[in-house]
Coordinates of C-alpha atoms and ligand atoms in Angstrom, one line a residue:
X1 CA 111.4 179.9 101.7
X2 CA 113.9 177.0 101.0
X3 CA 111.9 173.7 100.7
X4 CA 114.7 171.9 102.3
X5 CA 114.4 173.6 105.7
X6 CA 110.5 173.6 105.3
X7 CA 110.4 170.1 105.4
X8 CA 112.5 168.7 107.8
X9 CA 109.8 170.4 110.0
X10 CA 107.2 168.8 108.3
X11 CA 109.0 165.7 108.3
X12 CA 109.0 165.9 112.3
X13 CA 106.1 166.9 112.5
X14 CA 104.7 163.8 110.8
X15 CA 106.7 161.4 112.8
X16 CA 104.9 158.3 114.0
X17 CA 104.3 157.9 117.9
X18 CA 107.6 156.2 119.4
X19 CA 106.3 153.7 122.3
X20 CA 109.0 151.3 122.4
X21 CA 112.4 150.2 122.6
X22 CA 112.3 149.2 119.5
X23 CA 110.2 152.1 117.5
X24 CA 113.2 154.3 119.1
X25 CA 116.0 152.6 117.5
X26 CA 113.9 152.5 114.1
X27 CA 113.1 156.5 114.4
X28 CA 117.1 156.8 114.3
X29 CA 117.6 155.2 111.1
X30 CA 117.8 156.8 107.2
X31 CA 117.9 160.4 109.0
X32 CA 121.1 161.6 106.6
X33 CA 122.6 163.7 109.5
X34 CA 125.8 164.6 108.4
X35 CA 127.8 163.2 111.1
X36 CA 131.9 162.8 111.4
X37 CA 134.1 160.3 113.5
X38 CA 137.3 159.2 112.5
X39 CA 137.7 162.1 109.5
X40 CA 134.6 159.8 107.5
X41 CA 130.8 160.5 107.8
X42 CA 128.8 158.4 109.5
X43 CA 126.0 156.8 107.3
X44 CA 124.1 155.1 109.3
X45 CA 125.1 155.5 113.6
X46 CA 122.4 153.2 114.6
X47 CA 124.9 150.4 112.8
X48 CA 128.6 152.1 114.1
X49 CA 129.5 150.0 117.1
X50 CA 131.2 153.0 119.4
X51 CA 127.8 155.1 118.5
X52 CA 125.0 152.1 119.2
X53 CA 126.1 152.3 123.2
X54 CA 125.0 155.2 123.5
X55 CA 121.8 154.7 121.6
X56 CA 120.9 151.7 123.4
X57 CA 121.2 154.1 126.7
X58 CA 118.7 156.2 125.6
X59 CA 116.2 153.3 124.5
X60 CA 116.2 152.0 127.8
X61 CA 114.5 154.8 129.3
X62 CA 111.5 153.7 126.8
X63 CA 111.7 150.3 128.4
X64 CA 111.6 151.5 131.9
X65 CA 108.8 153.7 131.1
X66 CA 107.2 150.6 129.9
X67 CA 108.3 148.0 132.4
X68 CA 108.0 150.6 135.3
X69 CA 105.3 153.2 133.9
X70 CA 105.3 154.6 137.8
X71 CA 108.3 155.2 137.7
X72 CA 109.1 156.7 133.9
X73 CA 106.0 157.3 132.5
X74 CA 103.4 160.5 132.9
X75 CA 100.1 160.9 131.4
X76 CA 100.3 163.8 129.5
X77 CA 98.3 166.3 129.9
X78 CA 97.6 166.9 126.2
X79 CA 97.3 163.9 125.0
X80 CA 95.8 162.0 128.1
X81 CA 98.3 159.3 126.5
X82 CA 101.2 157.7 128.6
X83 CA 104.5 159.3 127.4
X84 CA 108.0 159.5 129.3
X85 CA 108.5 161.4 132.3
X86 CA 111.3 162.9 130.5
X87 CA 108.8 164.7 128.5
X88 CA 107.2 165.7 131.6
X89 CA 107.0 169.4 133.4
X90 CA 106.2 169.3 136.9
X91 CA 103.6 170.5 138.7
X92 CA 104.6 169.7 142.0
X93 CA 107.6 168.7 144.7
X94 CA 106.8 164.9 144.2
X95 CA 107.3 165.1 140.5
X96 CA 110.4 166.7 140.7
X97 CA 111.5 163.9 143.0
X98 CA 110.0 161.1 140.9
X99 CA 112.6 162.6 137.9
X100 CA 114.9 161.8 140.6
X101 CA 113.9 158.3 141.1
X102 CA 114.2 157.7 138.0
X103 CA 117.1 159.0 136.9
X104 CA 118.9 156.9 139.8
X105 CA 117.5 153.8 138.5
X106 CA 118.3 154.4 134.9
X107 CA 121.8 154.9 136.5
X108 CA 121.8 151.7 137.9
X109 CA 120.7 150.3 135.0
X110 CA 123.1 151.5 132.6
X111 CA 126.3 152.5 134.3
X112 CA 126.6 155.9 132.2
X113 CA 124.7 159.0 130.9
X114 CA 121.5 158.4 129.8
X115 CA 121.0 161.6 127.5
X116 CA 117.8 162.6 128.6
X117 CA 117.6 164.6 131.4
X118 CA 119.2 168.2 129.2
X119 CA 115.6 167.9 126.8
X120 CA 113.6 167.2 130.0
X121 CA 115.2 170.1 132.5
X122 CA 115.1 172.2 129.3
X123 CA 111.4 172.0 128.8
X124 CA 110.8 172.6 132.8
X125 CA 112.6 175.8 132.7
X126 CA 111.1 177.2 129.1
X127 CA 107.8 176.4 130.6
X128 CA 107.9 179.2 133.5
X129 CA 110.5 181.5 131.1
X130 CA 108.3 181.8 128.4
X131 CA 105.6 182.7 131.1
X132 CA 107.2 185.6 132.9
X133 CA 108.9 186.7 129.3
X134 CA 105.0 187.1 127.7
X135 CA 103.8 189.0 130.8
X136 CA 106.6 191.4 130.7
X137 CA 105.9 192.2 126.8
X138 CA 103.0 190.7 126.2
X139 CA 104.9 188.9 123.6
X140 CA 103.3 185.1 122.7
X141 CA 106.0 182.8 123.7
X142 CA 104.4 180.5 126.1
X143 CA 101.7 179.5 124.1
X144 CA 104.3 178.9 121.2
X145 CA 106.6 176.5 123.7
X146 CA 103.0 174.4 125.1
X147 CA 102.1 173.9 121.0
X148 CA 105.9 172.5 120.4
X149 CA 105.5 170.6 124.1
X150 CA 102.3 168.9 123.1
X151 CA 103.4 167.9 120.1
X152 CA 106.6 166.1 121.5
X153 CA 104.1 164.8 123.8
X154 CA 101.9 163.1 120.8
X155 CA 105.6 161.9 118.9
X156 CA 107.0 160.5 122.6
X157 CA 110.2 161.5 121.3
X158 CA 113.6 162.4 122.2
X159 CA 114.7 166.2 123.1
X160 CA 118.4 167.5 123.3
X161 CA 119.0 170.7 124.7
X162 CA 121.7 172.9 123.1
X163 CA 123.0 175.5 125.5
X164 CA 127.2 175.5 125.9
X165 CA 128.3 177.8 122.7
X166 CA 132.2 177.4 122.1
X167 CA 132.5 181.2 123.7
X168 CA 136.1 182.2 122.1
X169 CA 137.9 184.8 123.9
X170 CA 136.4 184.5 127.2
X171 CA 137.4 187.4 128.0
X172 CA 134.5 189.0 126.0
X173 CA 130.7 189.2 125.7
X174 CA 129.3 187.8 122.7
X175 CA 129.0 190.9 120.5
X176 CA 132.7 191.6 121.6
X177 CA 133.9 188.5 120.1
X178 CA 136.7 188.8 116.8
X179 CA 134.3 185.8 115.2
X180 CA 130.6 186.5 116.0
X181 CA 130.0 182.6 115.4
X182 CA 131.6 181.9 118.8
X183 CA 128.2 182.4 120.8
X184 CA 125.1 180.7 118.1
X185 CA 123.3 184.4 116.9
X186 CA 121.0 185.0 114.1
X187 CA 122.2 185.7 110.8
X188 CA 119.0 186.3 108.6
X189 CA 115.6 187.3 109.3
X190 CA 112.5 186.5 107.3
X191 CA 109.2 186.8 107.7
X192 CA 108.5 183.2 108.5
X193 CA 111.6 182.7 110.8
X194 CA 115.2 183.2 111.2
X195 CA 118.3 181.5 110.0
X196 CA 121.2 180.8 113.1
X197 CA 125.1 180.3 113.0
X198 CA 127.3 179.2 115.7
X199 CA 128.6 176.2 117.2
X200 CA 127.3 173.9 121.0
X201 CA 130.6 171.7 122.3
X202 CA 130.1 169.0 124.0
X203 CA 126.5 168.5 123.8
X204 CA 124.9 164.9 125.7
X205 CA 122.4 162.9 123.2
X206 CA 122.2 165.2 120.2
X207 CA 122.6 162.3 117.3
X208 CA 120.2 160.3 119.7
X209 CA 117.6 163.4 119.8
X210 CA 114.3 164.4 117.5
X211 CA 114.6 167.8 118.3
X212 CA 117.5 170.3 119.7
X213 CA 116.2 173.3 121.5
X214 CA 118.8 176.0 121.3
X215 CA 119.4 178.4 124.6
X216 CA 121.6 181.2 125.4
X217 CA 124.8 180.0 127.9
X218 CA 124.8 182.9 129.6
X219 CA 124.0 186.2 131.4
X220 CA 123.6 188.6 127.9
X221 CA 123.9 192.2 127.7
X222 CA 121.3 195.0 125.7
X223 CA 124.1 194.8 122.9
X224 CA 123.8 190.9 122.7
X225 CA 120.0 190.9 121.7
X226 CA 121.1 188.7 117.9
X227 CA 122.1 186.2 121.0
X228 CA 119.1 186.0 123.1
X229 CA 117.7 183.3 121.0
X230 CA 115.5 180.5 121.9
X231 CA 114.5 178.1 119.4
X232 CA 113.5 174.1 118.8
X233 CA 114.7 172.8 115.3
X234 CA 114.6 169.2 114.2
X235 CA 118.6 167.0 114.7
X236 CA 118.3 166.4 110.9
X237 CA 117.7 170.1 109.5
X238 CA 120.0 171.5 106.9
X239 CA 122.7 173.3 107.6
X240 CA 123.9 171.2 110.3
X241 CA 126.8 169.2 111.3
X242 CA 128.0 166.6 114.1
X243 CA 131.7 166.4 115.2
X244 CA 131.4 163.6 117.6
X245 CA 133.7 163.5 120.5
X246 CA 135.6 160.4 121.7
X247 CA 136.0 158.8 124.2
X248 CA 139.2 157.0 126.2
X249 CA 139.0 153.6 125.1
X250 CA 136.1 154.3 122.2
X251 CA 137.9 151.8 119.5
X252 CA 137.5 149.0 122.1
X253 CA 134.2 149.0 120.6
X254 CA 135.4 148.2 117.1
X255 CA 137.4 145.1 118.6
X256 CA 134.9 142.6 118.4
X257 CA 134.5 140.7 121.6
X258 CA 132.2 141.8 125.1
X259 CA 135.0 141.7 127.8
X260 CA 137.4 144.4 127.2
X261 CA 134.8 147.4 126.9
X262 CA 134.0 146.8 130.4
X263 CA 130.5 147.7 129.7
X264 CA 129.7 146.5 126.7
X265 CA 126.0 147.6 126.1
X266 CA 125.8 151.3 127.2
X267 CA 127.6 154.2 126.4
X268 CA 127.2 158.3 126.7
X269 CA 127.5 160.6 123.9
X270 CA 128.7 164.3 123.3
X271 CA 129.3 165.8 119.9
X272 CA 130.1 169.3 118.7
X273 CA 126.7 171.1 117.3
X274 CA 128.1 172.9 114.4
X275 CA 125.0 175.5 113.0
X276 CA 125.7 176.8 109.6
X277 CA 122.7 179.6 108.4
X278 CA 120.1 176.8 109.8
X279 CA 115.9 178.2 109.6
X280 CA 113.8 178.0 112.3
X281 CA 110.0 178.7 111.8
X282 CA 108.2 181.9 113.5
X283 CA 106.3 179.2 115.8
X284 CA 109.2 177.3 117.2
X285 CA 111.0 180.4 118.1
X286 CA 110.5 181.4 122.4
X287 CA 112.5 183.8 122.7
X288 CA 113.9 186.7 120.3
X289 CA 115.9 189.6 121.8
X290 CA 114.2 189.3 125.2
X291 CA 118.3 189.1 126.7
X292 CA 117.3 190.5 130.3
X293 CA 115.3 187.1 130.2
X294 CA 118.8 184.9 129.1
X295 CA 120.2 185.1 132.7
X296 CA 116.8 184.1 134.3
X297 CA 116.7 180.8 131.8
X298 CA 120.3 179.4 132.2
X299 CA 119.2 179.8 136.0
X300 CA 116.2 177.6 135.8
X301 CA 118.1 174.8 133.7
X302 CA 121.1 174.9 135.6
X303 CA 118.6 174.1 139.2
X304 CA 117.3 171.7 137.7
X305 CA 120.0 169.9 135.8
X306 CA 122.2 170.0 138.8
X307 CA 120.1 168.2 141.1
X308 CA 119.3 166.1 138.2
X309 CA 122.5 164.5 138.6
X310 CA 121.7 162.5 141.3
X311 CA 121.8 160.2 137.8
X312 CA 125.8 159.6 139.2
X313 CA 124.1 157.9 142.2
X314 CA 122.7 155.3 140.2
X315 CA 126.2 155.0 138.7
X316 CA 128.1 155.2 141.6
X317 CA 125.5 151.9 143.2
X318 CA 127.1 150.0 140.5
X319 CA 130.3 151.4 141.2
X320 CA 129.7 149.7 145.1
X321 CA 129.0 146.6 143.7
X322 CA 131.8 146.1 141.6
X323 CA 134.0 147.0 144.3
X324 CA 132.1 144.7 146.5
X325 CA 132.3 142.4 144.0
X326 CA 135.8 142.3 143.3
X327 CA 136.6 142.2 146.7
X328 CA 134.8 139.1 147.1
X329 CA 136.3 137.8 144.1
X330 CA 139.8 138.4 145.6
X331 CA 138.9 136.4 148.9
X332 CA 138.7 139.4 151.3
X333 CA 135.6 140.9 151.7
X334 CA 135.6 140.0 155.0
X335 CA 137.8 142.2 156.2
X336 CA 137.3 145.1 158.4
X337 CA 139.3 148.0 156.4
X338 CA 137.0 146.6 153.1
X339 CA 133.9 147.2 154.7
X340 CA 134.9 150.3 155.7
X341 CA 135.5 151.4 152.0
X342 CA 132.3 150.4 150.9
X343 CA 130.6 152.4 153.9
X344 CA 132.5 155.3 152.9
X345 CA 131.9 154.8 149.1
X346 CA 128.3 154.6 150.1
X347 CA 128.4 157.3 152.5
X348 CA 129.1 159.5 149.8
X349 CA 126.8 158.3 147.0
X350 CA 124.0 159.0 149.0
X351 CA 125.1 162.3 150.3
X352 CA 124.8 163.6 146.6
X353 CA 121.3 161.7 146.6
X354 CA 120.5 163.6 149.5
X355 CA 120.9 167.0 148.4
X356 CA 120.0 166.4 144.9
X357 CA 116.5 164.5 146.2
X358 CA 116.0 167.4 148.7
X359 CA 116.4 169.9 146.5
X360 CA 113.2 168.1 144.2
X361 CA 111.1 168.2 147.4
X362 CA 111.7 171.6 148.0
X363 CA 110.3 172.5 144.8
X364 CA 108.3 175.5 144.5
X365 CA 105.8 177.0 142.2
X366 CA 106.7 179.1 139.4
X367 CA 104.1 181.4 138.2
X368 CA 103.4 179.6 135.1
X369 CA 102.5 176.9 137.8
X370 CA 105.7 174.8 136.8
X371 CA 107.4 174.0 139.8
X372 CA 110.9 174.9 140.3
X373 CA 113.7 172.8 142.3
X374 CA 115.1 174.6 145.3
X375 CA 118.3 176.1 143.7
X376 CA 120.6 176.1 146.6
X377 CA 120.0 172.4 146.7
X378 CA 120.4 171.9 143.6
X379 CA 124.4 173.2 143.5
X380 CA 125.3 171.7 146.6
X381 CA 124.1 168.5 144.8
X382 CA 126.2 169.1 142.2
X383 CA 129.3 170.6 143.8
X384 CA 128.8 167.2 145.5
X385 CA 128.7 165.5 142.5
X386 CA 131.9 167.5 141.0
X387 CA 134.2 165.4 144.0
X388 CA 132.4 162.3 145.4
X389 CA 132.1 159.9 142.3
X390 CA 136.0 160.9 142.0
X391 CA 136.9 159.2 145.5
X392 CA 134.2 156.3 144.8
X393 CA 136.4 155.8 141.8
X394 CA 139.6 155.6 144.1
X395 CA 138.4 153.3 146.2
X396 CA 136.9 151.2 143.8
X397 CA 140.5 151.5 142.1
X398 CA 142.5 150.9 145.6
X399 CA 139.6 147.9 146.2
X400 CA 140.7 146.1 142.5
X401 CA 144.4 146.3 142.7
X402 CA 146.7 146.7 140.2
X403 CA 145.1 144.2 137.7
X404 CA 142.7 147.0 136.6
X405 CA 145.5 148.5 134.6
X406 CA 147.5 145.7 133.8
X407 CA 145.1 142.7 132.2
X408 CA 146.0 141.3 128.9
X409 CA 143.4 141.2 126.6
X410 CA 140.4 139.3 125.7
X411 CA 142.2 138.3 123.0
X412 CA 144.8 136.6 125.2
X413 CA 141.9 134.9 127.4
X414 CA 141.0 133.2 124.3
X415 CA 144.5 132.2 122.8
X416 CA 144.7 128.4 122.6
X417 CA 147.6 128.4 124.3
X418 CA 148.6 131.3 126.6
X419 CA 144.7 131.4 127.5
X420 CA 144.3 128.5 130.1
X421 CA 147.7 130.3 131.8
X422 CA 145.8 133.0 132.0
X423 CA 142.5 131.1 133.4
X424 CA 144.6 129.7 136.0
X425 CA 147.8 132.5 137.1
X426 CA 144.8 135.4 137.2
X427 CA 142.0 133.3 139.5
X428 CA 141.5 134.3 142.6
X429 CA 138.8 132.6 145.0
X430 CA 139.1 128.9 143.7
X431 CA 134.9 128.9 143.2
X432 CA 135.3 131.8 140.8
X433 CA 136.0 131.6 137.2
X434 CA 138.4 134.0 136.3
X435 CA 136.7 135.8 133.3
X436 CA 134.1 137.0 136.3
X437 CA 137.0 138.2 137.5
X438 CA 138.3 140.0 134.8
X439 CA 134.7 141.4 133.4
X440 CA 134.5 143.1 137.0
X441 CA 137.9 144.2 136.6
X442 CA 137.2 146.1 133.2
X443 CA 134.1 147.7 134.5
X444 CA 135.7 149.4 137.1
X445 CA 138.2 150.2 134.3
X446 CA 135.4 151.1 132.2
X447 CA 134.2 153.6 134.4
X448 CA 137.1 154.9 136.4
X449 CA 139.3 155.1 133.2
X450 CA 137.7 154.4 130.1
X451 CA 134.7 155.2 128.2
X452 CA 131.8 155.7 130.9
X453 CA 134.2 157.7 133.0
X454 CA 133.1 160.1 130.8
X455 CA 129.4 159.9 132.3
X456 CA 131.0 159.0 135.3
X457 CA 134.1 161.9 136.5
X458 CA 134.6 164.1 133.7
X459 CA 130.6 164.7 133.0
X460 CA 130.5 165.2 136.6
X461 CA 133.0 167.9 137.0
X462 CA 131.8 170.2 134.0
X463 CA 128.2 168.5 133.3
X464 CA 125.7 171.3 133.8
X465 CA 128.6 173.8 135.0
X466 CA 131.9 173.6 136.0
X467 CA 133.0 173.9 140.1
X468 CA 133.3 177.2 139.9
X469 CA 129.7 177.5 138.6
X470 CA 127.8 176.0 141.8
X471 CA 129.9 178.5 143.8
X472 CA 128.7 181.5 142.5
X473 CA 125.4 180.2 142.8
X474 CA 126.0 179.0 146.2
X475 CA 127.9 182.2 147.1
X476 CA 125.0 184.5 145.7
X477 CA 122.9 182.5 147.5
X478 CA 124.0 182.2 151.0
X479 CA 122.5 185.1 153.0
X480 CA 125.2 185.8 154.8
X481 CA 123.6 189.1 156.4
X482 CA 120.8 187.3 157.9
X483 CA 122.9 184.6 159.6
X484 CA 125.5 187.3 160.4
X485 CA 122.2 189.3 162.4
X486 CA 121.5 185.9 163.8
X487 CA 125.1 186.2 165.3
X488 CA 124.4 189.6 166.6
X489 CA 120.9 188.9 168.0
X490 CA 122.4 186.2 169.7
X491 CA 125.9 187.5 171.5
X492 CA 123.8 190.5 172.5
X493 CA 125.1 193.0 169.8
X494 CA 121.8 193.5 168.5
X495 CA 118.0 192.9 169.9
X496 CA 115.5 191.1 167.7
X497 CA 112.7 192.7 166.6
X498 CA 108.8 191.6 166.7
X499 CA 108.4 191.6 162.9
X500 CA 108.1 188.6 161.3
X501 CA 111.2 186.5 161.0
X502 CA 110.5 184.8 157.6
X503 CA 110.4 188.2 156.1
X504 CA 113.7 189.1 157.2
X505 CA 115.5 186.2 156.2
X506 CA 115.3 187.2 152.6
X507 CA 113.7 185.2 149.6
X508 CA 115.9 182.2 149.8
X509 CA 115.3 181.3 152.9
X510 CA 111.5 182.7 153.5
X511 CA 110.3 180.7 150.7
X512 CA 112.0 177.5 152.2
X513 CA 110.9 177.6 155.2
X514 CA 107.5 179.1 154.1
X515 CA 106.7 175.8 152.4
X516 CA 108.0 173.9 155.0
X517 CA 105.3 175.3 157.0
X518 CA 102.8 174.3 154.7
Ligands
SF4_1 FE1 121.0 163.0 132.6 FE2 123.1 162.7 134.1 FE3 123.4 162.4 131.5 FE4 123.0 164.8 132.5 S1 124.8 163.5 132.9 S2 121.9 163.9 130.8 S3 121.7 164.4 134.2 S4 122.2 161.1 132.9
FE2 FE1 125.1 166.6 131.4

């Protein structure tokens, strides 16, 4: 064995308890990823002013979980230590929906992606897929995956999930593919582990992660079995590299100044995984070949990950209030057809809480004892979320006026000359000082058209699936014979019969509304 690969393990497996804030941003530094932006590496992205937004995202989930431990902290069951809830697999409904609290408030508190939620949903679905994979071969998986989960729960770290391979020629299944590196596959075997090639686009958090755990992206087939992996490797092994992905507006970050970013503290982050004959140990391997088990885990993650973006909620409150803001800034948030915008924004923001929050309280045991989100929920939430924070983002744009595309620059504010013209020709109500006016302005910028519309509209359409993902799910989901016999019992076409009605409805809805009974 190479002693490279050995000890990045070892390395991570050493790694000092992170509690704070603070101990996050230190964990990042010295790791030597081998990391590219702008055609240069990236020594040291705790220092690189368009990376440190995003990393100061994910700290603040270690100062909620610290400021609001009821809200972002567990006690783990391992450690009987407080660790984050992101770390957390639920064992009932009211979990699931305090992941959703949270996740709203982190939201609100950072006006973009927070990173977390992919290592978190990750973990909840491995939990019960590792289960139901061991009792179908009596293989060992589960109690590999709660040895890797304690252990994050004694580092309190960070975990990226790795799921959406670059897939090539559609067209094809894995095997079929011209390149076998177009779906991540393994490339060696030995008898401690196996080496992996392949590439994950646009993954949320990775250079902010400890740990990656790789996951198939889809449905695989008997001839795909080198694809069915499963697998949880440290961010700073060998063999891998980091393509990050910009953003619109990124270099704003490298202009000095706090105004024109919009939001000058918090940023997302999405980078291209690139996997190049990289070892993972025996133990951190859960699943191996097991491909009629692929299907089942993109399933589980994608119910939870798409209620979990009730996150754009939290976004879309600040959203509101910058439209509210503005408005009030411009002298007319009095009137009637503004209020009206800001009911409708607001009517839709918490229609995707609804469903997403819903879906968390309809949560249902798994037979590892994990609880599951209800999935039909779960992609109406995010079908939701694939349109609303879009017309938010209108009205916030019709609510602003032109000026959010037209402001000179900070730079301008400042000139000792053409600045106080500026001051004055760009005020609005007397009482308000015009660079309030402006900051507003350039958030709404910021995350209608610049770097946290990322987290904000583009994340939402293809986050966690594209449309056309929640459909399918929706569609396969939908039970259209039972509410098509309910039409037939009804008009008189058909009598009903004495059995019991739950059982007829089919799984979907007998489990709901078996649990609602309870
Ligand atoms: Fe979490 Fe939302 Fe970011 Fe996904 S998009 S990682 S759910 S904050
Ligand atoms: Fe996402």
């Amino acid at each position: 064995m190479i002693n490279s690969e050995i000890k990045a393990f070892q390395k991570a497996e050493e790694a000092k308890k992170i509690v704070s804030s603070l101990d996050y941003i230190e964990s990042l530094k010295n790791r030597n990823l081998d990391i590219y932006l702008f055609g240069e590496n990236v020594i040291e992205p705790v220092d690189h002013p368009i990376i440190r937004p995003s990393i100061n995202a994910v700290a603040k989930t270690y100062d909620l979980a610290n400021e609001h431990p009821e809200l972002a902290a567990v006690t783990s069951p391992y450690t009987g230590e407080k660790i984050s809830r992101f770390l957390n697999v639920c064992t009932s409904a009211n979990e699931l929906v305090l992941q959703n609290k949270m996740q709203r408030k982190l939201g609100q508190l950072t006006g973009t992606c927070f990173q977390r939620c992919v290592g978190m949903d990750a973990c909840n679905a491995l939990h019960s897929v590792t289960y139901e994979i061991d009792q179908k071969y009596n293989s060992n998986y589960h109690k590999r995956f709660l040895a890797f989960l304690k252990l994050m729960h004694e580092k309190n770290c960070v975990i990226g999930g790795a799921m959406t391979d670059v897939k090539g020629d559609r067209s094809l299944l894995p095997h079929q593919q011209v390149d076998p590196d177009m779906f991540v596959h393994i490339t060696k075997r030995t008898r401690d582990g196996i080496f992996v090639s392949g590439a994950k686009a646009h993954q949320t958090g990775c250079i902010n992660s400890h740990w990656l755990i790789i996951m198939p992206t889809m449905r695989l087939s008997d001839a795909d079995k080198e694809y069915a992996i499963v697998g949880a490797l440290p961010v700073d092994s060998p063999g891998i590299a980091y393509i990050y992905g910009r953003q619109s507006c990124d270099t704003r970050s490298m202009e000095g100044g706090s105004i024109d970013v919009g939001n000058a503290t918090f940023g997302g982050q999405e980078a291209m995984v690139i996997f190049d004959k990289v070892f993972i140990p025996n133990k951190y391997i859960f699943m191996d070949g097991e491909h009629d088990f692929a299907s089942m885990l993109v399933e589980r993650f994608t119910t939870y990950h798409r209620r979990s973006y009730v996150c754009k909620t939290g976004l879309g409150d600040v959203m509101i209030g910058a439209a509210a803001a503005i408005a009030e800034y411009n002298g007319i948030e009095k009137a009637s057809h503004i209020k009206d915008k800001l009911v409708e924004m607001t009517h839709l923001n918490e229609t995707i809480y609804g469903t997403g929050i819903a879906s968390s309280y309809q949560g249902f045991p798994t037979a590892s004892g994990a609880y599951l989100s209800d999935p039909m929920l779960a992609n109406v939430c995010k079908h939701h979320v694939t349109k609303m924070p879009y017309e938010i983002g209108r009205l916030a744009q019709d609510l602003a006026g032109g000026l959010v595309a037209t402001l000179p620059s900070e730079k301008e504010l400042n000139h000792p000359k053409i600045g106080k013209l500026i001051r004055k020709y760009l005020r609005g109500k007397a009482d308000v000082p015009t660079e309030d006016r402006i900051r507003i302005l350039r958030l709404i910028e910021n995350m209608t058209l610049g770097r946290n519309a990322v987290g904000y509209l583009t994340e939402s359409m293809h986050g966690a699936g594209s449309p056309k993902a929640q459909r399918i799910l929706i569609g396969r989901l939908m039970q259209t014979e039972y509410k098509k016999r309910l039409a037939r019992i009804l008009s008189g076409i058909e009598t009903e019969t004495p059995s019991n009605l739950t059982e007829e409805m089919g799984s979907y809805f007998a489990r709901v509304f078996k649990i609602d009974a309870n």
